[in-house]
Tab-separated table of C-alpha atoms and ligand atoms in Angstrom:
chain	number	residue	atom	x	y	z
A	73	UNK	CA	-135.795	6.427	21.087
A	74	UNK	CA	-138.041	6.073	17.881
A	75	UNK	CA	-140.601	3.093	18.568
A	76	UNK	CA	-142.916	3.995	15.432
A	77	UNK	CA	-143.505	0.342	14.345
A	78	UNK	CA	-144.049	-0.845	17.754
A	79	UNK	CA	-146.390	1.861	17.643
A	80	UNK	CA	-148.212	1.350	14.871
A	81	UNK	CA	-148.499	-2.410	15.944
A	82	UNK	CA	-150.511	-1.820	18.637
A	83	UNK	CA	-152.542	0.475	16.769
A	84	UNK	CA	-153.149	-2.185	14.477
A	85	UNK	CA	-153.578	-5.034	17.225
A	86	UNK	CA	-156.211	-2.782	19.576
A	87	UNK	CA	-158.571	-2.817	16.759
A	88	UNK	CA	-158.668	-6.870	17.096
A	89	UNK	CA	-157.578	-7.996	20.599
A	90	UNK	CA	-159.291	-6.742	23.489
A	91	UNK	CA	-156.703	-3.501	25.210
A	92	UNK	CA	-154.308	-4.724	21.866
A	93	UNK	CA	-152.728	-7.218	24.586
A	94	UNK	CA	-153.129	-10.900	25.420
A	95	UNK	CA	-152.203	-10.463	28.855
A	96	UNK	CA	-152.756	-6.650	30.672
A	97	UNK	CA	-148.903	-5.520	32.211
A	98	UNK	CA	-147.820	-6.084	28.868
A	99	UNK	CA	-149.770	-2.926	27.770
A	100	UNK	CA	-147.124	-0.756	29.478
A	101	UNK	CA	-149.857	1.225	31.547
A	102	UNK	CA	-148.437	1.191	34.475
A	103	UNK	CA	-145.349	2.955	33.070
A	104	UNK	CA	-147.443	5.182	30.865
A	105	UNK	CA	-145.807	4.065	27.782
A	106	UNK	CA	-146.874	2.540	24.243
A	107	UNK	CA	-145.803	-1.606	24.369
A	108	UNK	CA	-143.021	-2.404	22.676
A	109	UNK	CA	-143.681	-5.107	19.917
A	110	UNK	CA	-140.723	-7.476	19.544
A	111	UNK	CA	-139.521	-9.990	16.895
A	112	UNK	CA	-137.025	-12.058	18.424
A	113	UNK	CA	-135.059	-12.878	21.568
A	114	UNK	CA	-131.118	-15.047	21.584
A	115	UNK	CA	-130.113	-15.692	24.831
A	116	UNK	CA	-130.473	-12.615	27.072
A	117	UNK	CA	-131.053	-10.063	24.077
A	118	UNK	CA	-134.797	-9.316	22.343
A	119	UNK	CA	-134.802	-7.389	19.506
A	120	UNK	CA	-137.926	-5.150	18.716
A	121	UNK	CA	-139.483	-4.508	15.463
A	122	UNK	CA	-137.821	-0.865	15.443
A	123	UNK	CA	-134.388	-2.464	15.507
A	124	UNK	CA	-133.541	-1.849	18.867
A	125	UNK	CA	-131.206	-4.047	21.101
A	126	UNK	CA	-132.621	-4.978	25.252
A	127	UNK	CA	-130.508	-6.773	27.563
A	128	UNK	CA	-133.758	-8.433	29.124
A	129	UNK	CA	-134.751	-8.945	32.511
A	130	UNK	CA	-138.632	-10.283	31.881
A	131	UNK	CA	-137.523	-13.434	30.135
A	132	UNK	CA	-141.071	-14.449	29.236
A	133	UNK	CA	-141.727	-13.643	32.933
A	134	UNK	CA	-139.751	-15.970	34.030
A	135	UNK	CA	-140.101	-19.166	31.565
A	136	UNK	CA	-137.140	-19.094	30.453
A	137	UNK	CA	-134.024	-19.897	32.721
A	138	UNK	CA	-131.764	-20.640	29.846
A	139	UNK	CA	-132.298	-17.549	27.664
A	140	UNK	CA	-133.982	-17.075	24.528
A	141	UNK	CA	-133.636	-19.646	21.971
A	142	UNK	CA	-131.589	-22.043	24.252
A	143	UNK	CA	-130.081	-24.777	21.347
A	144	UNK	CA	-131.118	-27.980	22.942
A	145	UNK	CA	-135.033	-26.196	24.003
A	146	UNK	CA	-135.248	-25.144	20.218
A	147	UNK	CA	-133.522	-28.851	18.537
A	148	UNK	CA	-136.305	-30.580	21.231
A	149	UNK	CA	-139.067	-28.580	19.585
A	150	UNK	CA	-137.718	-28.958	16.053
A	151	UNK	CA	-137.743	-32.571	16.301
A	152	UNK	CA	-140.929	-33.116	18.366
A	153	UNK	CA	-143.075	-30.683	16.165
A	154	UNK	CA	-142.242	-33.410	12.621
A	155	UNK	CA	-144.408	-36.176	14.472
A	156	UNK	CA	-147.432	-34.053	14.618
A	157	UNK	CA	-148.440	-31.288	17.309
A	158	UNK	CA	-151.836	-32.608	19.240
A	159	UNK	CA	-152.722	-35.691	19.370
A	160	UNK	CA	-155.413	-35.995	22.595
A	161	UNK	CA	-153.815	-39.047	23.851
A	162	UNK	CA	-151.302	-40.281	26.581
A	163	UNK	CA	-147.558	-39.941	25.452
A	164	UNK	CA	-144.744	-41.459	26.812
A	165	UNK	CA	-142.895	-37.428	26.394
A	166	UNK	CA	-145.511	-36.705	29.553
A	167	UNK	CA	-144.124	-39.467	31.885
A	168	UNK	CA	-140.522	-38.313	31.219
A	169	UNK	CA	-141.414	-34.977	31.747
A	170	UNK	CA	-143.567	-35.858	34.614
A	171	UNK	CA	-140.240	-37.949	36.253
A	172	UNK	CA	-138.074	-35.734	36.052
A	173	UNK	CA	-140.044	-33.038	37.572
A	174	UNK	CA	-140.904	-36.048	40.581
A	175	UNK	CA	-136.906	-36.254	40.496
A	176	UNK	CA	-136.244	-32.638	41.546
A	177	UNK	CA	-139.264	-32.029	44.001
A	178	UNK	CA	-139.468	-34.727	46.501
A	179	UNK	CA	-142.850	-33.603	48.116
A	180	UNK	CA	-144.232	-34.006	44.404
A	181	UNK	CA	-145.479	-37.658	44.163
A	182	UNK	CA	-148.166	-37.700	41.397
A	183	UNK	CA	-148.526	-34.828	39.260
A	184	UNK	CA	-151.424	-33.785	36.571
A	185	UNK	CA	-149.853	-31.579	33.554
A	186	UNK	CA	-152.306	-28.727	32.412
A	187	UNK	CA	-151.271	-25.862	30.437
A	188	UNK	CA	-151.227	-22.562	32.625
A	189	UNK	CA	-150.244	-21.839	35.669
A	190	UNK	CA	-153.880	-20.228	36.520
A	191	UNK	CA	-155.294	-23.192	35.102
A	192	UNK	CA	-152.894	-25.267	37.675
A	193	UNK	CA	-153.618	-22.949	40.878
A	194	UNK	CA	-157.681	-23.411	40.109
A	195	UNK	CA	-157.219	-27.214	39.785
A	196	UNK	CA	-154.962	-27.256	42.852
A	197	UNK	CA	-157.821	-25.278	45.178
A	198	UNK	CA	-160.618	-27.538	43.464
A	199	UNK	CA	-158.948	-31.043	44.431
A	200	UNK	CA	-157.769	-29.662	48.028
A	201	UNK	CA	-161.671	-28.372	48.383
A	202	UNK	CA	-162.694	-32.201	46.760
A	203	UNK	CA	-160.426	-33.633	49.350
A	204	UNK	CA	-160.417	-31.479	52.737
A	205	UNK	CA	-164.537	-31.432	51.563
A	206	UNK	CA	-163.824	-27.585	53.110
A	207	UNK	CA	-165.076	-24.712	51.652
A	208	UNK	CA	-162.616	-21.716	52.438
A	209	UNK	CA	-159.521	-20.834	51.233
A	210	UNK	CA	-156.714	-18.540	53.100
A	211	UNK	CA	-154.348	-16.548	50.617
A	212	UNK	CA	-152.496	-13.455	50.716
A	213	UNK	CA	-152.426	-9.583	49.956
A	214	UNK	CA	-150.492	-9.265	46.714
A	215	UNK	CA	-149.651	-12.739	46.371
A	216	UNK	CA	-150.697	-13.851	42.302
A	217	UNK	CA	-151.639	-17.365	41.479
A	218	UNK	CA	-153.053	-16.547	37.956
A	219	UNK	CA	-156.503	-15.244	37.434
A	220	UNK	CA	-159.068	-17.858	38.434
A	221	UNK	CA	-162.010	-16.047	40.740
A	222	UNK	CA	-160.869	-17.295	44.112
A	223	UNK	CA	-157.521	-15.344	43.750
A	224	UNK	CA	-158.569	-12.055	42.341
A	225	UNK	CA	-158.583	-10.851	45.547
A	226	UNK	CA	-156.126	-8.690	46.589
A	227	UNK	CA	-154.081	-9.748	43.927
A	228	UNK	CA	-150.840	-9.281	42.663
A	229	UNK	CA	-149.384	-8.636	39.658
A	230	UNK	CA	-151.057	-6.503	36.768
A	231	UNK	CA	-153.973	-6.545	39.496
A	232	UNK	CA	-152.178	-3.912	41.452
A	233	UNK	CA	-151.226	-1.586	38.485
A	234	UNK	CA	-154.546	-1.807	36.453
A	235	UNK	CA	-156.516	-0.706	39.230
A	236	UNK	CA	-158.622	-3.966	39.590
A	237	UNK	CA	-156.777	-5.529	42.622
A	238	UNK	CA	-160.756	-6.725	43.392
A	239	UNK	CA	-161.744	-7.886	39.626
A	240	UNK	CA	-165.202	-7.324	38.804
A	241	UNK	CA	-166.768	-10.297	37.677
A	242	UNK	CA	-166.224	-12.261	41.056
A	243	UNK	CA	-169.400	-13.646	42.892
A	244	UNK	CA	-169.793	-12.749	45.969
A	245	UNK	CA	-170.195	-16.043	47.304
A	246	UNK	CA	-166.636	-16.711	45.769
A	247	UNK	CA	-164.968	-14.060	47.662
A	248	UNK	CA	-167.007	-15.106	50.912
A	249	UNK	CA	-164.654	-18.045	50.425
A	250	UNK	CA	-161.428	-16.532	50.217
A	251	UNK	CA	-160.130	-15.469	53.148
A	252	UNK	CA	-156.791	-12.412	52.255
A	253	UNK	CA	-154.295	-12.074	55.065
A	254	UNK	CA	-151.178	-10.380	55.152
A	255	UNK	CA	-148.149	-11.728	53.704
A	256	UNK	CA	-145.463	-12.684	56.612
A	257	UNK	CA	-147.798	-12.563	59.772
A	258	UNK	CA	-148.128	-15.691	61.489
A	259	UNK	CA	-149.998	-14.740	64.382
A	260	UNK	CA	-152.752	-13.769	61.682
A	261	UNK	CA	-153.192	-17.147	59.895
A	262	UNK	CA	-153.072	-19.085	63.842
A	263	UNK	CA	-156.056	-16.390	64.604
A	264	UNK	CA	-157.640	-17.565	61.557
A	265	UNK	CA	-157.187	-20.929	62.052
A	266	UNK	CA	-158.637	-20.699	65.477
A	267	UNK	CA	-162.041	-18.740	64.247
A	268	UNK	CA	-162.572	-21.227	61.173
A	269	UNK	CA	-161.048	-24.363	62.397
A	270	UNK	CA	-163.261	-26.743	60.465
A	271	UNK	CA	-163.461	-24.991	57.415
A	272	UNK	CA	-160.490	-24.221	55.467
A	273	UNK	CA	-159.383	-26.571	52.676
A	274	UNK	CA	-156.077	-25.065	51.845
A	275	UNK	CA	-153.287	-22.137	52.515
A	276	UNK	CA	-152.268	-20.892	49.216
A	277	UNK	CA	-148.551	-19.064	48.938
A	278	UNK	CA	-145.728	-17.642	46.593
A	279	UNK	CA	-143.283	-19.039	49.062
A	280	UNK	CA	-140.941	-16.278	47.931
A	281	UNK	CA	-143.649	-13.355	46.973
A	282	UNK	CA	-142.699	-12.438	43.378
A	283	UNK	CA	-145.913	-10.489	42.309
A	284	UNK	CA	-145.600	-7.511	44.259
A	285	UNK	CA	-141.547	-7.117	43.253
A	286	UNK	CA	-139.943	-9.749	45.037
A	287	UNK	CA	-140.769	-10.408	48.978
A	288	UNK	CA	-138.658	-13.155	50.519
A	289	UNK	CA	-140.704	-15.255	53.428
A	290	UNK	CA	-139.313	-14.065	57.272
A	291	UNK	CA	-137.140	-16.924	59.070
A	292	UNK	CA	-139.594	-19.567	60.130
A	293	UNK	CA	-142.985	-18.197	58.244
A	294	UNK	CA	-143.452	-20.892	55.976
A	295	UNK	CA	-142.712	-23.458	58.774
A	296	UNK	CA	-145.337	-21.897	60.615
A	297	UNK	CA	-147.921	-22.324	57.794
A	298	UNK	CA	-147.156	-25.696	57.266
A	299	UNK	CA	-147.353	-26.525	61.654
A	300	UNK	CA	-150.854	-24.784	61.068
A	301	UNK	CA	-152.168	-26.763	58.392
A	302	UNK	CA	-150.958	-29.500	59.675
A	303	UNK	CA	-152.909	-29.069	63.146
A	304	UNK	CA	-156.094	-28.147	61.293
A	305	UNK	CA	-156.547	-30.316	58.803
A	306	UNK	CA	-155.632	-27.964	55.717
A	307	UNK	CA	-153.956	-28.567	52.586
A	308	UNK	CA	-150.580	-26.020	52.136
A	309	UNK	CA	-150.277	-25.024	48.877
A	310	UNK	CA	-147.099	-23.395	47.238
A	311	UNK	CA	-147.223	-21.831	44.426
A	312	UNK	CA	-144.050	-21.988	42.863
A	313	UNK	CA	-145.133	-20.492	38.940
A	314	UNK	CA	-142.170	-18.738	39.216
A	315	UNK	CA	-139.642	-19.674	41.863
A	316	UNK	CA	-139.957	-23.563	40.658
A	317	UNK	CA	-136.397	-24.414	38.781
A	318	UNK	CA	-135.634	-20.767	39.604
A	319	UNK	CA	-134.444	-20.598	42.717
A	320	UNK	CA	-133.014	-23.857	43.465
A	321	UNK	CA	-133.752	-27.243	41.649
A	322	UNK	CA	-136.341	-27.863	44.031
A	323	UNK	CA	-137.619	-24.523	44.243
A	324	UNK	CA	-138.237	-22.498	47.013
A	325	UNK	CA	-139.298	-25.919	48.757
A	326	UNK	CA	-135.725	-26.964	48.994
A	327	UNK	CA	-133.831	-23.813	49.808
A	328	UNK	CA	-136.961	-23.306	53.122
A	329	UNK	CA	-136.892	-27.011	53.885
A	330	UNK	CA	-140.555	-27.092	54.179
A	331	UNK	CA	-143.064	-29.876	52.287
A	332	UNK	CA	-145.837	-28.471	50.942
A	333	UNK	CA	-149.012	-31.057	50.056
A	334	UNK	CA	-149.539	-29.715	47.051
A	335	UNK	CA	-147.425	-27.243	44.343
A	336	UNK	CA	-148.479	-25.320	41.542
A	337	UNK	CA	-145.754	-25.637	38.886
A	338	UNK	CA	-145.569	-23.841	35.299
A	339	UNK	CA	-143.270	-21.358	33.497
A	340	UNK	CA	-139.472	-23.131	33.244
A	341	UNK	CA	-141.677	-26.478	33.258
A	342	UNK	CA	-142.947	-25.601	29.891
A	343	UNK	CA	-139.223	-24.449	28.601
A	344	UNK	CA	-140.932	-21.199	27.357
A	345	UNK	CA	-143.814	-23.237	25.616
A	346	UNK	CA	-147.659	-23.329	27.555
A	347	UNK	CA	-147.271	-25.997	30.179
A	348	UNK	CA	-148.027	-25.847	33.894
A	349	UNK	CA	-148.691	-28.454	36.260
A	350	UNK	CA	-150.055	-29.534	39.893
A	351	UNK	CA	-148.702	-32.378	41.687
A	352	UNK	CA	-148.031	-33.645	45.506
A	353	UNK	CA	-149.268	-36.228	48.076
A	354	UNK	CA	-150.199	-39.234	46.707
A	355	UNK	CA	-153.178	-39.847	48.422
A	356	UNK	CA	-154.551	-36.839	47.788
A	357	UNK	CA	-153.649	-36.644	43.666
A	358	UNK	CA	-155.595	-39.844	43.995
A	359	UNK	CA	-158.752	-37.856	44.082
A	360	UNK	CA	-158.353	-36.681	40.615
A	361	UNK	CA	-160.631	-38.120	37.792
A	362	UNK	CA	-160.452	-40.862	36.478
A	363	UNK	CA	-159.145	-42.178	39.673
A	364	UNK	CA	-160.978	-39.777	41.865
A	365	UNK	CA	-164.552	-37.913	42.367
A	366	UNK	CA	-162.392	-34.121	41.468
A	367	UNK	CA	-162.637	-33.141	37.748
A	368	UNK	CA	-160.176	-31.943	35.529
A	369	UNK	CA	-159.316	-32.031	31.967
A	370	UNK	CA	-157.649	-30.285	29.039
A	371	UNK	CA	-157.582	-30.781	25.118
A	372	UNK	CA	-154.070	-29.560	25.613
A	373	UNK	CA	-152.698	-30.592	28.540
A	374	UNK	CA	-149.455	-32.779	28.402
A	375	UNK	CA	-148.571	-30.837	24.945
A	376	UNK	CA	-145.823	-33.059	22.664
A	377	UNK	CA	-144.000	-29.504	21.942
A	378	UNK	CA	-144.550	-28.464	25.368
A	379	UNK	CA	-143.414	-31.772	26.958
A	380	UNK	CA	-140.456	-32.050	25.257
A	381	UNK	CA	-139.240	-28.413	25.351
A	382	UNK	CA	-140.013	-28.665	29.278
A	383	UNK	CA	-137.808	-32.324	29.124
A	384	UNK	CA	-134.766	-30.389	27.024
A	385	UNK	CA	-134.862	-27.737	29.717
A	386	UNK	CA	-135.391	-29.963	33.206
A	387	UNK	CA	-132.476	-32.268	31.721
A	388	UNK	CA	-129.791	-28.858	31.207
A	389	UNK	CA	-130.871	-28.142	34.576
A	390	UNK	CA	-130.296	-31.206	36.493
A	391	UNK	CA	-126.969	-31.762	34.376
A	392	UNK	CA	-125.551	-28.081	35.534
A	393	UNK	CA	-124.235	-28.282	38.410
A	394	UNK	CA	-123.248	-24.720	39.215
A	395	UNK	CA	-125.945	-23.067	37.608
A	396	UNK	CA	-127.746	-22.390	40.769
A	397	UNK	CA	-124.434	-20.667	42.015
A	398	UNK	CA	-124.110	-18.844	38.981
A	399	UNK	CA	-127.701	-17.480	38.725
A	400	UNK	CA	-127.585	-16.416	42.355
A	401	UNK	CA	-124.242	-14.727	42.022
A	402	UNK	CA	-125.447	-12.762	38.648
A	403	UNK	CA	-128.871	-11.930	40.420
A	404	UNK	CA	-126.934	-10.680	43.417
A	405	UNK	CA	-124.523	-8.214	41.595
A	406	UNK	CA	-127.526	-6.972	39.871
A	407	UNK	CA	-129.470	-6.259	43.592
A	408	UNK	CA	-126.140	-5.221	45.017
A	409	UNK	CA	-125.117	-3.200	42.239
A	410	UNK	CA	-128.242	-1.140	41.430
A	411	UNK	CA	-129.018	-0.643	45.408
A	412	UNK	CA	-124.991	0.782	45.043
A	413	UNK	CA	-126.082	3.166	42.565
A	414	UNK	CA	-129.256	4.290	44.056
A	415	UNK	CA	-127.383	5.020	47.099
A	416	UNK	CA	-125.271	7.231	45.803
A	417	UNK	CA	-127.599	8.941	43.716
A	418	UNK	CA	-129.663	9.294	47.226
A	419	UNK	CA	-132.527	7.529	45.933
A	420	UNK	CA	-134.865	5.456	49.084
A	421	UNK	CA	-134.215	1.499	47.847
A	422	UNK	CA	-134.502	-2.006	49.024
A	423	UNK	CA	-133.351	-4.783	47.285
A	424	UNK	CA	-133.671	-8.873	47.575
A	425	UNK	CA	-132.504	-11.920	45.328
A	426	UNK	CA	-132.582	-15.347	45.444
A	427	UNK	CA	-131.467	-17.767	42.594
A	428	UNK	CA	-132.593	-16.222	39.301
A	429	UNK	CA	-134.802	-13.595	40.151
A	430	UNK	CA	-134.134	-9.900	42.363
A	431	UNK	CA	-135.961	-7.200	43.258
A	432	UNK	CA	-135.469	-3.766	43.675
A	433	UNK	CA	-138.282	-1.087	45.253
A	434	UNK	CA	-138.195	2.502	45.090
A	435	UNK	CA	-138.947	3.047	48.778
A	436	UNK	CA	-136.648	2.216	51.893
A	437	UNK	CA	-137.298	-0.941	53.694
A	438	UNK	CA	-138.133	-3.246	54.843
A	439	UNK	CA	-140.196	-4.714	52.638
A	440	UNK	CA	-142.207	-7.226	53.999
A	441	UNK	CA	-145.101	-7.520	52.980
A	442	UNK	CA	-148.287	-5.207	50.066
A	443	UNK	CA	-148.303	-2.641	52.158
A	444	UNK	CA	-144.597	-1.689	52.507
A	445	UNK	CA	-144.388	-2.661	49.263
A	446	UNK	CA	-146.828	-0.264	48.136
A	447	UNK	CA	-144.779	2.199	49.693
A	448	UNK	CA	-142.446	2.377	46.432
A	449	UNK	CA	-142.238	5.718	44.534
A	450	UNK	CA	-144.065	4.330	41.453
A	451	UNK	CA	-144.129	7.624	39.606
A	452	UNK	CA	-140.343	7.308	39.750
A	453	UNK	CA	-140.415	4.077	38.640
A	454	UNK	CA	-141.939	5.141	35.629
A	455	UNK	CA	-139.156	7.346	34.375
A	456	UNK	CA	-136.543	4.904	35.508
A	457	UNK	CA	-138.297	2.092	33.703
A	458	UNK	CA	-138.341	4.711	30.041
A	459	UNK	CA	-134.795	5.704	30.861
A	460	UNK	CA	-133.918	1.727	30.804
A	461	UNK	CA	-135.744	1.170	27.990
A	462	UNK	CA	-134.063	3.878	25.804
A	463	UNK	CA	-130.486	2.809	27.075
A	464	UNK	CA	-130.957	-0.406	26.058
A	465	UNK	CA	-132.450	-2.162	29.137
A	466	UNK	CA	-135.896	-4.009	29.297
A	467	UNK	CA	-137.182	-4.275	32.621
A	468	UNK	CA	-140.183	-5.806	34.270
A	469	UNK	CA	-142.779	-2.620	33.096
A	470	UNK	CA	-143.868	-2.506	36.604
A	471	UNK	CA	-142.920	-1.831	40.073
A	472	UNK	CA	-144.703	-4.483	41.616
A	473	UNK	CA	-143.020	-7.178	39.741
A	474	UNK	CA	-139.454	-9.620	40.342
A	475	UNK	CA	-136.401	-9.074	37.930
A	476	UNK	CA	-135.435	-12.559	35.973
A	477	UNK	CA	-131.910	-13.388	34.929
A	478	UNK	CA	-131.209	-16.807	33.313
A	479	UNK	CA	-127.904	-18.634	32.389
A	480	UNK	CA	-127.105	-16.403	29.741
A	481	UNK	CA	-126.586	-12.936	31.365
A	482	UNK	CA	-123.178	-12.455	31.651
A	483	UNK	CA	-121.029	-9.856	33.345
A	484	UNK	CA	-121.035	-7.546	30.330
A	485	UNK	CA	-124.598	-7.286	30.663
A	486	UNK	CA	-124.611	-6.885	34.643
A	487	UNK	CA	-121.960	-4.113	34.113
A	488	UNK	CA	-124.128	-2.391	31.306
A	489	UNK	CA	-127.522	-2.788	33.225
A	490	UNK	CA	-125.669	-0.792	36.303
A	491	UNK	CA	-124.046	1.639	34.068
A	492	UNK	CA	-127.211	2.281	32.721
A	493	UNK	CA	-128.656	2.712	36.153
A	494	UNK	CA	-125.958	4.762	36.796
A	495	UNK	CA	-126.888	7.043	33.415
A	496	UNK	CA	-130.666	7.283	33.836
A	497	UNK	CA	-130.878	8.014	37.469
A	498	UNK	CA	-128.092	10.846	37.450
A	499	UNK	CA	-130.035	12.333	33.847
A	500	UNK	CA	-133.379	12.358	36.106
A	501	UNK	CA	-132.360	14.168	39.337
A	502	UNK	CA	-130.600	16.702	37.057
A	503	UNK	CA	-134.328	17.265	35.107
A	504	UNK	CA	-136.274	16.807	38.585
B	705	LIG	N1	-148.764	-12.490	35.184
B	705	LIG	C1	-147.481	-12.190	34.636
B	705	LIG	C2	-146.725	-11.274	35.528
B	705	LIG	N2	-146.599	-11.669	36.880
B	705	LIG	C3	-147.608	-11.532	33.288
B	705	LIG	C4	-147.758	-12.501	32.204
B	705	LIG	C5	-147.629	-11.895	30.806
B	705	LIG	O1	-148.055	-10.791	30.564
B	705	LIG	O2	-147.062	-12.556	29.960
């Protein structure tokens, strides 16, 4: 497949933005390729600047449940974006966005809108640390919550490709604060608990792990992290960037029945536009400024465009009533249907899904937790991901990272994803 202007696009954009990328996995690196430049995206197509068609399973990482360009997202923007773009002052957009999100996540009582979902996760930690008045914070291997210094260890995400999972840059009194466990182990976060019982502010989690491909939570694990905050005087904290709106209405929240006291929103909030947000217990959103003695602010937070794309796309949400159905039934022909393939083509897989996102890893499971995850054949990855790519499929560029569908993948595009499975795996045994 000729990519020559995607090429010579990131030739062109290394010599002005740091590694020619805003944002590292988007390099390609850890498929060893060049980054493919696009120019446009309609429902679940992109188009790149070489003229190439993807049937695309990234959607903006996940922001966008409703495909590219959804009608009502894009007529929300149109209209918002003629009454001026910024204004640094309460709007009445922010309370309807802010209501509707309250409408769908009953733990969520009081939220604060910011505009990334790292900028979210570091104001979460600060108020829970303003509030517990703890110090520590428990999270886990290869979980992601966006790149403020508390997390960047043993995180997920480009982290583990990049080979930074430990960023430099991070204090050492920082990571003397963060305390990594193992994703799925209990027994580890009671024995925690019971050596630091006075000094942990919060448990931060991807309820469903979607950073490290997609890990789903064992039957009563997030119960058990709420029963231990709960006797110790923490602060649970889910993280639901990307399984918020994605997995149910009410996120992975709803389908676990478990409260967390505070969740870390962004992605499908935003409607594909920067806009993240933090919200929870009442009491303890009441220790935000101006109310409160915890500080936080942002120029842009509570963006007009962002607001009312993120309204357009919370209101086609709650007015769809199947679309939970229909996102779970499309993400688990794609799991099914690829593991089918893989099988037959004796290649070691496990697969997971829930709502709109899947995962497949190259390695036989279970997959539990980083280090069976890390278990996946990534060199084979690699060639899978380029044999995709040139028939017409773009996937995640990693193998540590979750598969999104959204309401406009249809079955023409599961049966062309699989058939193109089907091609690229058979055309790389034959060459192995
Ligand atoms: N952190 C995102 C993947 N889990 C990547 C964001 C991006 O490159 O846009």
């Amino acid at each position: 497949m000729k990519l020559e202007r995607s090429i010579a696009a990131f030739a062109r954009a290394r010599r002005a933005i740091a590694g020619g990328v805003n944002s590292p996995v988007r390099a390609l690196g850890a498929v060893g390729l060049s980054p493919v430049f696009m120019k446009g995206g309609a429902g679940s197509a992109l188009y790149d600047l070489d003229g190439h068609e993807y049937i695309d399973y990234v959607m903006s990482w996940g922001a966008l449940l409703l495909g590219h360009a959804y009608p009502a997202v894009t007529r929300a923007i149109t209209n918002a974006v003629t009454r001026g773009t910024s204004f640094g002052t309460p709007t009445e957009v922010e309370s309807e966005l802010a209501e509707l999100v309250v409408s769908m996540m009953p733990s969520i009582q009081r939220l604060r809108f910011v505009s990334s979902g790292t900028e979210a996760a570091m104001s979460a930690v600060r108020l829970a640390r303003g509030f517990t008045r703890r110090p520590k914070i428990v999270k886990f291997a290869g979980c992601y919550h966006g790149h403020g210094d508390a997390f960047l260890i043993s995180a997920g995400s480009g982290a583990l490709t990049h080979g930074v999972p430990d960023s430099l840059g991070i204090t050492e009194g920082t990571a003397c604060d963060t305390i990594v466990l193992p994703f799925n182990d209990s027994a580890a976060v009671e024995r925690t608990f019971r050596a630091n019982p006075d000094s942990i502010a919060a448990v931060i989690v991807e309820p469903y792990a979607g950073n490290m491909g997609l890990i789903l939570p064992r039957p009563g694990y997030l119960q058990s992290l709420r029963a231990c905050c709960t006797r110790y005087g923490a602060l649970l904290v889910f993280d639901e960037v990307m399984t918020g709106f994605r997995v149910a209405r009410g996120g992975a929240q709803a389908r676990e029945g478990v409260a967390p006291d505070l969740t870390v929103l962004g992605k499908i909030i935003g409607g594909g536009l920067p806009a993240a947000a933090f919200g929870g217990r009442a009491d303890v959103m009441a220790y935000l400024a101006p109310d409160g003695p915890v500080y936080q602010a942002g120029t842009l937070s509570g963006n007009p465009l962002a607001m009312a794309a993120g309204v357009a796309t919370l209101t086609a949400i709650a007015a769809d009533a199947t679309l939970y159905d229909r996102l779970e039934y499309t993400s688990r022909q794609l799991a099914d249907g690829l593991g089918a393939v893989m099988q037959r083509r004796g290649v070691g897989h496990y697969s997971s899904c829930a709502g709109g996102m899947f995962g497949v890893f190259f390695t036989t499971g279970p997959v539990t937790d980083l280090q069976s995850a890390q278990k996946s054949d990534r060199v084979l990855f690699a060639k899978y991901f380029a044999a995709m790519l040139d028939r017409g499929i773009y996937l995640p560029p990693s193998p540590f990272e979750a598969n999104f569908v959204s309401s406009a993948h249809t079955a023409r595009d599961v049966e062309q994803t699989i058939a193109a499975a089907d091609a690229s795996l058979g055309a790389l045994l034959a060459t192995a």
